Amino acid sequence: MTTAVLVLNCGSSSLKFAVIDPENGSRMVTGLAERVGTPDVAATIKFVGTDGALGAASALKLGAENDHRGVLAAVLEVIESWAQEHSVDLVAVGHRIVHGGEAFAASVILDDTAMAAVRACIPLAPLHNPANIAGVEAAQHVLPDVPHVGVFDTAFHQTMPSYAYRYAVPTEWANEYGVRRYGFHGTSHRYVAARAAQELGRNADPGLRLITAHLGNGSSLAAVRGGRSLDTSMGLTPLEGLVMGTRSGDVDPGVLGYIHDRTGADVSAITDDLNKRSGLLGLSGISNDMRTLDEAADSGDQKAQLAIEVFAYRLAKYIASLTVPLEGLDAVVFTGGIGENSRTVRIATLGHLTHLGLRLDPHANQRCVGGVGGQITVATDEPGTPVALVVPTDEELVIARDAAALTR
Ligand code: AMP
């Protein structure tokens, strides 16, 4: 019997699922349902073949119910009969949960008390937590006999000291409404920090100083010392910090009042613009997708070039600022769709950081793409010189491992 964990990532209208061997990280089943809750809901599924690779995606037959519970019931029926046929024992379900507030500094088994605390975090993540909760409830309904484990995007950053997580705002905002910095992408930062420490041969070193750069549609940095997050670029919400696909990252909060006065738009409309019409999309007017911008910039599009410059400049500035909590730097770690693949962004970013001793190796940079990681700075014998690495992330594997560990 092979043991495996079902990993679920339930968004407001999507459901990503995977059956993963937590020992070696291999995927046995993966799939995606989109437009959940609408008449156009559709799902695809892939199964591992005898060669160990996932086969082609096929459409999954769904029942009449188009909500999370209905879709998950159809998904689980197929997965359970596949598991029986292939002697796979599903020992746990791991759920990605976006916001754990101050209640969760680590992954937990989702019993009634934990679920009440997840519900209490809904005001902090009104778009994400309700969908995550719907996924947990649906999965618990269909699989009542296995432990369900919650893995939180915010948990890794709960080690930030108060001077890093407090905003300089009225104290009652913090005390009564939880207005503070929480940070996100914690699962990814934790995974790549551990992998980078291994690659540097320093995984037991409590003094190892890493800046992990998760750069995807959403982007954030973390300052990680000895495996603990000391600071991060996202805040109360995932809008703070770096320039992202469609999110502005940092802007003067005065912009809200100013745009309101000039256009009459209300707070939610302006916030929506900052979340959905800004970032690379707002700057370029072309796309939120770095691949498209890379190509447009190469063919001379000046707005695409500016978008990449702003992205890289902000990123470099933030990396330098995170050397403060670390009191130095041993390595910058690039991950996420952009970090793992965009050579242009890595060139532009490290180009701003030569004064820290980071010197890009163009050949190594060229090699690191499509899941290939490694060091991308010039090797040097000079002690104390930081390096830059590319480390492909694997958030689902962290969720599977946490779920398996808590189940044991
Ligand atoms: P993620 O959210 O981690 O899936 O990352 C999505 C981002 O990664 C998008 O902006 C993609 O354009 C970008 N990306 C993926 N592959 C490449 C590539 N080969 N070159 C540049 N950017 C890429």
Coordinates of C-alpha atoms and ligand atoms in Angstrom, one line a residue:
M1 CA 0.0 0.0 0.0
T2 CA 1.4 3.5 -0.9
T3 CA 0.4 6.3 1.4
A4 CA -0.6 9.6 -0.2
V5 CA -2.1 13.0 0.8
L6 CA -4.9 14.8 -1.1
V7 CA -3.9 18.5 -1.4
L8 CA -6.8 20.9 -2.0
N9 CA -6.5 24.6 -3.0
C10 CA -10.0 26.0 -3.1
G11 CA -10.4 29.5 -4.7
S12 CA -13.6 31.5 -5.0
S13 CA -14.4 29.9 -8.4
S14 CA -11.6 27.3 -8.8
L15 CA -10.5 24.1 -7.2
K16 CA -7.0 22.7 -7.6
F17 CA -6.3 19.2 -6.4
A18 CA -3.4 16.8 -6.3
V19 CA -2.7 13.4 -4.8
I20 CA 0.9 13.5 -3.6
D21 CA 3.4 11.1 -2.1
P22 CA 4.7 13.1 0.8
E23 CA 7.9 11.1 0.9
N24 CA 9.2 11.9 -2.6
G25 CA 6.8 14.6 -3.7
S26 CA 5.6 12.6 -6.8
R27 CA 2.2 13.5 -8.2
M28 CA -0.2 10.6 -8.7
V29 CA -3.2 12.6 -9.7
T30 CA -3.6 16.3 -10.4
G31 CA -6.6 18.3 -11.6
L32 CA -8.3 21.7 -11.8
A33 CA -11.9 22.7 -11.7
E34 CA -12.8 26.2 -13.0
R35 CA -15.8 28.4 -12.9
V36 CA -17.1 26.6 -9.8
G37 CA -20.5 27.8 -8.8
T38 CA -21.5 28.7 -12.3
P39 CA -23.4 26.8 -15.0
D40 CA -20.1 26.7 -17.0
V41 CA -18.1 24.8 -14.4
A42 CA -15.6 22.3 -15.9
A43 CA -12.9 20.1 -14.5
T44 CA -9.9 18.2 -15.9
I45 CA -7.9 15.5 -14.3
K46 CA -4.5 13.7 -15.0
F47 CA -3.3 10.4 -13.7
V48 CA 0.2 9.1 -13.3
G49 CA 1.2 6.4 -15.8
T50 CA 3.3 3.4 -15.5
D51 CA 6.4 5.5 -16.5
G52 CA 5.8 7.7 -13.4
A53 CA 4.8 10.7 -15.5
L54 CA 1.4 12.3 -15.5
G55 CA -0.7 11.5 -18.5
A56 CA -2.8 13.9 -20.6
A57 CA -5.6 15.9 -19.0
S58 CA -9.1 14.5 -19.5
A59 CA -12.4 16.1 -18.8
L60 CA -14.0 15.0 -15.5
K61 CA -17.7 14.2 -15.5
L62 CA -19.4 16.4 -13.0
G63 CA -22.8 15.9 -11.4
A64 CA -25.7 18.4 -11.3
E65 CA -24.4 20.4 -8.3
N66 CA -22.0 23.0 -9.5
D67 CA -20.8 24.4 -6.1
H68 CA -17.7 23.4 -4.2
R69 CA -19.4 20.5 -2.5
G70 CA -20.8 19.1 -5.7
V71 CA -17.6 19.4 -7.6
L72 CA -15.5 18.0 -4.8
A73 CA -17.9 15.1 -4.5
A74 CA -17.4 14.2 -8.1
V75 CA -13.6 14.7 -7.9
L76 CA -13.4 12.5 -4.8
E77 CA -15.5 9.7 -6.2
V78 CA -13.0 9.4 -9.1
I79 CA -10.0 9.7 -6.8
E80 CA -11.3 7.2 -4.3
S81 CA -12.0 4.5 -6.9
W82 CA -8.6 5.2 -8.5
A83 CA -6.9 4.9 -5.0
Q84 CA -8.6 1.6 -4.4
E85 CA -7.7 0.2 -7.7
H86 CA -4.0 1.2 -7.3
S87 CA -3.7 0.3 -3.6
V88 CA -3.1 3.9 -2.6
D89 CA -4.1 4.9 1.0
L90 CA -5.2 8.5 1.3
V91 CA -4.0 9.2 4.9
A92 CA -4.9 12.9 5.1
V93 CA -6.3 15.9 3.2
G94 CA -4.1 19.1 3.2
H95 CA -5.9 22.4 2.7
R96 CA -4.3 25.6 1.6
I97 CA -5.8 28.4 3.7
V98 CA -4.9 32.0 2.9
H99 CA -5.3 33.8 6.2
G100 CA -4.7 32.5 9.7
G101 CA -4.4 35.9 11.4
E102 CA -2.5 35.7 14.7
A103 CA -4.3 32.4 15.5
F104 CA -2.0 30.1 13.5
A105 CA 1.8 30.0 13.5
A106 CA 1.9 26.5 12.1
S107 CA -0.2 24.0 10.3
V108 CA -3.0 22.3 12.3
I109 CA -5.6 19.6 12.2
L110 CA -8.9 21.3 11.3
D111 CA -11.1 20.4 14.2
D112 CA -14.1 22.5 15.3
T113 CA -12.0 25.0 17.4
A114 CA -9.5 25.5 14.5
M115 CA -12.4 26.0 12.0
A116 CA -13.9 28.7 14.3
A117 CA -10.6 30.5 14.3
V118 CA -10.4 30.3 10.5
R119 CA -13.9 31.7 10.3
A120 CA -12.9 34.5 12.6
C121 CA -10.2 35.5 10.0
I122 CA -12.8 36.0 7.3
P123 CA -12.8 39.9 7.7
L124 CA -9.0 39.8 7.0
A125 CA -9.4 37.9 3.8
P126 CA -13.0 38.2 2.7
L127 CA -12.4 36.9 -0.8
H128 CA -10.2 34.0 0.0
N129 CA -11.1 32.5 3.4
P130 CA -14.7 31.8 2.6
A131 CA -13.7 29.8 -0.4
N132 CA -11.1 27.9 1.6
I133 CA -13.7 27.2 4.3
A134 CA -16.2 25.9 1.7
G135 CA -13.5 23.5 0.4
V136 CA -12.7 22.2 3.9
E137 CA -16.4 21.7 4.7
A138 CA -17.1 20.0 1.4
A139 CA -14.0 17.7 1.8
Q140 CA -14.9 16.9 5.4
H141 CA -18.4 16.0 4.3
V142 CA -17.2 13.6 1.6
L143 CA -14.1 12.2 3.5
P144 CA -15.2 12.3 7.2
D145 CA -12.8 9.6 8.4
V146 CA -9.4 11.1 7.5
P147 CA -7.7 14.1 9.2
H148 CA -8.0 17.4 7.4
V149 CA -5.1 19.7 7.9
G150 CA -4.9 23.5 7.3
V151 CA -1.7 25.0 6.0
F152 CA -1.8 28.8 6.2
D153 CA -0.1 31.4 3.8
T154 CA 0.4 33.7 6.8
A155 CA 1.7 31.2 9.4
F156 CA 5.4 31.3 8.5
H157 CA 5.6 35.1 9.1
Q158 CA 4.2 34.9 12.6
T159 CA 7.8 34.9 13.9
M160 CA 8.2 38.6 12.8
P161 CA 9.0 40.9 15.7
S162 CA 6.4 43.5 16.6
Y163 CA 8.5 46.4 15.3
A164 CA 8.4 44.7 11.9
Y165 CA 4.7 43.8 11.9
R166 CA 3.2 47.0 13.5
Y167 CA 2.0 49.8 11.3
A168 CA 2.4 53.3 12.7
V169 CA -1.4 53.8 12.9
P170 CA -3.8 54.4 15.8
T171 CA -3.3 51.6 18.4
E172 CA -7.0 50.8 18.5
W173 CA -6.9 49.9 14.8
A174 CA -4.3 47.2 15.7
N175 CA -6.0 46.1 18.9
E176 CA -9.6 46.1 17.8
Y177 CA -9.4 45.3 14.1
G178 CA -6.1 43.4 13.7
V179 CA -4.5 46.0 11.5
R180 CA -0.9 44.9 11.3
R181 CA 1.3 43.2 8.8
Y182 CA 0.8 39.4 8.4
G183 CA 2.6 38.5 5.1
F184 CA 1.6 35.8 2.6
H185 CA 3.2 33.1 0.4
G186 CA 4.6 31.7 3.7
T187 CA 4.5 28.1 2.4
S188 CA 6.6 29.0 -0.6
H189 CA 9.1 31.1 1.4
R190 CA 9.5 28.4 4.0
Y191 CA 10.1 25.7 1.3
V192 CA 12.6 27.6 -0.8
A193 CA 14.5 28.8 2.2
A194 CA 14.9 25.2 3.4
R195 CA 15.9 24.1 -0.1
A196 CA 18.4 26.9 -0.5
A197 CA 19.9 26.2 2.9
Q198 CA 20.4 22.6 1.8
E199 CA 22.0 23.6 -1.5
L200 CA 24.4 25.9 0.3
G201 CA 25.3 23.1 2.7
R202 CA 24.1 25.1 5.7
N203 CA 20.7 23.7 6.6
A204 CA 21.5 23.5 10.3
D205 CA 23.0 27.0 10.4
P206 CA 20.9 29.2 12.7
G207 CA 22.7 32.3 11.3
L208 CA 22.1 31.7 7.6
R209 CA 20.6 34.9 6.2
L210 CA 18.4 34.5 3.1
I211 CA 16.1 36.8 1.2
T212 CA 13.5 34.7 -0.6
A213 CA 11.8 36.3 -3.6
H214 CA 8.6 34.6 -4.6
L215 CA 7.8 36.3 -7.9
G216 CA 4.6 35.2 -9.7
N217 CA 1.3 36.8 -10.4
G218 CA 1.5 37.8 -6.8
S219 CA 5.0 38.6 -5.5
S220 CA 6.6 39.0 -2.1
L221 CA 9.9 38.8 -0.3
A222 CA 10.9 37.4 3.0
A223 CA 13.9 37.9 5.2
V224 CA 14.7 34.5 6.7
R225 CA 17.3 34.0 9.3
G226 CA 18.0 30.4 10.4
G227 CA 14.7 29.3 8.9
R228 CA 12.6 32.0 10.6
S229 CA 10.8 34.8 8.9
L230 CA 11.9 38.2 10.3
D231 CA 10.2 40.4 7.8
T232 CA 8.3 40.3 4.6
S233 CA 7.0 42.7 1.9
M234 CA 3.3 42.0 2.1
G235 CA 1.1 43.3 4.9
L236 CA -2.4 43.2 6.1
T237 CA -3.4 42.2 2.6
P238 CA -1.4 40.9 -0.4
L239 CA -1.5 44.4 -1.9
E240 CA 1.5 45.8 -0.1
G241 CA 5.1 45.6 -1.2
L242 CA 6.4 44.7 -4.7
V243 CA 4.9 45.5 -8.1
M244 CA 2.8 42.5 -9.1
G245 CA 0.9 41.3 -12.2
T246 CA -2.1 43.5 -11.6
R247 CA -1.5 44.8 -8.1
S248 CA 0.2 48.1 -7.4
G249 CA 2.3 47.1 -4.4
D250 CA 3.2 50.1 -2.3
V251 CA 1.6 53.4 -3.1
D252 CA 1.1 56.5 -1.0
P253 CA -2.2 55.8 0.9
G254 CA -3.0 59.5 0.1
V255 CA -3.7 58.2 -3.5
L256 CA -7.1 56.9 -2.3
G257 CA -8.4 60.2 -1.1
Y258 CA -6.9 62.0 -4.1
I259 CA -8.5 59.7 -6.7
H260 CA -11.7 59.8 -4.8
D261 CA -11.7 63.7 -4.9
R262 CA -10.8 63.8 -8.5
T263 CA -13.1 61.0 -9.9
G264 CA -15.7 60.4 -7.2
A265 CA -14.8 56.7 -7.2
D266 CA -15.4 55.1 -3.8
V267 CA -12.9 53.2 -1.7
S268 CA -13.9 49.8 -2.9
A269 CA -13.7 50.8 -6.6
I270 CA -10.2 52.4 -6.1
T271 CA -9.0 49.4 -4.1
D272 CA -10.3 47.2 -7.0
D273 CA -8.2 49.3 -9.4
L274 CA -5.1 48.9 -7.2
N275 CA -5.7 45.1 -7.1
K276 CA -6.8 44.4 -10.6
R277 CA -5.8 47.2 -13.0
S278 CA -2.4 48.2 -11.7
G279 CA 1.0 46.5 -11.4
L280 CA 2.6 45.3 -14.7
L281 CA -0.8 45.6 -16.4
G282 CA -1.3 49.2 -15.4
L283 CA 2.2 50.2 -16.3
S284 CA 2.4 48.5 -19.6
G285 CA -1.2 48.8 -20.7
I286 CA -0.5 45.5 -22.5
S287 CA -0.5 42.6 -20.1
N288 CA 0.0 41.4 -16.5
D289 CA 2.0 38.4 -17.9
M290 CA 5.8 38.7 -17.7
R291 CA 6.4 36.5 -20.7
T292 CA 4.3 38.8 -22.9
L293 CA 6.1 41.8 -21.5
D294 CA 9.6 40.2 -22.0
E295 CA 8.7 39.7 -25.7
A296 CA 7.2 43.1 -26.1
A297 CA 10.2 44.8 -24.5
D298 CA 12.5 42.8 -26.7
S299 CA 10.7 44.2 -29.8
G300 CA 11.1 47.7 -28.5
D301 CA 7.8 48.4 -26.7
Q302 CA 8.8 51.3 -24.3
K303 CA 5.9 50.8 -21.9
A304 CA 6.7 47.1 -21.5
Q305 CA 10.4 48.1 -20.9
L306 CA 9.3 50.6 -18.3
A307 CA 7.0 48.1 -16.6
I308 CA 10.0 45.6 -16.2
E309 CA 12.3 48.4 -15.0
V310 CA 9.8 49.5 -12.3
F311 CA 9.3 45.9 -11.3
A312 CA 13.0 45.2 -11.0
Y313 CA 13.9 48.5 -9.4
R314 CA 11.2 48.1 -6.6
L315 CA 12.3 44.5 -6.1
A316 CA 16.0 45.5 -5.8
K317 CA 15.2 48.3 -3.4
Y318 CA 13.1 45.9 -1.2
I319 CA 15.9 43.3 -1.3
A320 CA 18.4 45.8 -0.1
S321 CA 16.0 47.0 2.7
L322 CA 15.6 43.4 4.0
T323 CA 19.4 43.3 4.7
V324 CA 18.5 45.4 7.7
P325 CA 16.6 42.7 9.7
L326 CA 19.1 40.1 8.5
E327 CA 22.1 42.4 9.4
G328 CA 23.8 41.3 6.2
L329 CA 23.0 38.7 3.5
D330 CA 24.2 35.3 2.5
A331 CA 21.9 34.6 -0.5
V332 CA 19.0 35.9 -2.5
V333 CA 16.7 33.1 -3.7
F334 CA 14.5 33.6 -6.8
T335 CA 11.3 31.5 -7.1
G336 CA 7.7 31.6 -8.6
G337 CA 6.8 31.8 -12.3
I338 CA 8.9 35.0 -12.8
G339 CA 11.7 34.2 -10.4
E340 CA 12.2 30.7 -11.9
N341 CA 12.0 31.7 -15.5
S342 CA 12.5 35.4 -16.3
R343 CA 16.2 35.9 -17.0
T344 CA 15.4 39.5 -17.9
V345 CA 14.0 40.3 -14.4
R346 CA 17.0 38.6 -12.7
I347 CA 19.5 40.5 -14.8
A348 CA 17.7 43.8 -14.2
T349 CA 17.3 43.2 -10.4
L350 CA 20.8 42.0 -9.7
G351 CA 22.1 44.8 -11.8
H352 CA 20.9 47.2 -9.1
L353 CA 22.6 45.2 -6.3
T354 CA 26.2 44.9 -7.4
H355 CA 27.2 47.1 -4.4
L356 CA 26.1 44.2 -2.1
G357 CA 28.6 42.0 -3.9
L358 CA 26.0 40.1 -6.1
R359 CA 27.6 39.5 -9.6
L360 CA 25.4 37.7 -12.1
D361 CA 26.9 34.8 -14.1
P362 CA 25.1 35.2 -17.5
H363 CA 25.6 31.6 -18.5
A364 CA 24.3 30.3 -15.2
N365 CA 21.4 32.7 -15.5
Q366 CA 20.6 31.4 -18.9
R367 CA 20.5 27.8 -17.7
C368 CA 18.0 28.4 -14.9
V369 CA 14.6 28.1 -16.5
G370 CA 11.6 25.7 -16.6
G371 CA 12.3 24.0 -13.3
V372 CA 16.1 24.1 -13.5
G373 CA 17.5 25.8 -10.5
G374 CA 21.0 26.6 -9.3
Q375 CA 23.4 29.4 -8.4
I376 CA 23.3 32.3 -10.9
T377 CA 26.1 34.5 -9.5
V378 CA 29.8 34.3 -10.2
A379 CA 31.5 31.9 -7.8
T380 CA 34.1 33.7 -5.7
D381 CA 36.5 32.7 -2.9
E382 CA 36.0 36.0 -1.1
P383 CA 34.4 35.2 2.2
G384 CA 31.1 36.8 3.1
T385 CA 30.1 37.5 -0.6
P386 CA 26.4 36.8 -1.0
V387 CA 25.1 34.6 -3.9
A388 CA 21.9 34.4 -5.8
L389 CA 20.1 31.2 -6.4
V390 CA 17.1 30.0 -8.4
V391 CA 15.0 27.4 -6.4
P392 CA 11.8 26.1 -8.0
T393 CA 9.0 26.3 -5.4
D394 CA 6.6 23.5 -4.4
E395 CA 3.9 24.7 -2.1
E396 CA 1.7 21.6 -2.6
L397 CA 4.6 19.4 -1.4
V398 CA 4.8 21.4 1.8
I399 CA 1.1 21.0 2.3
A400 CA 1.3 17.3 1.7
R401 CA 4.2 16.9 4.2
D402 CA 2.6 19.0 6.9
A403 CA -0.6 17.0 6.6
A404 CA 1.2 13.7 6.7
A405 CA 3.4 14.8 9.6
L406 CA 0.4 15.9 11.7
T407 CA -1.5 12.7 10.8
R408 CA 1.3 10.6 12.2
Ligands
AMP1 P1 3.0 32.1 -11.0 O1 1.9 33.0 -10.4 O2 4.0 31.7 -10.0 O3 2.4 31.0 -11.8 O4 3.8 33.0 -12.1 C1 3.1 33.6 -13.1 C2 4.1 34.6 -13.8 O5 5.3 33.9 -14.2 C3 3.5 35.2 -15.0 O6 3.8 36.6 -15.0 C4 4.2 34.5 -16.2 O7 4.4 35.3 -17.3 C5 5.6 34.3 -15.5 N1 6.3 33.3 -16.3 C6 6.1 32.0 -16.4 N2 7.0 31.5 -17.3 C7 7.8 32.5 -17.7 C8 8.9 32.6 -18.6 N3 9.4 31.5 -19.3 N4 9.5 33.8 -18.8 C9 9.0 34.9 -18.2 N5 8.0 34.9 -17.3 C10 7.4 33.7 -17.1

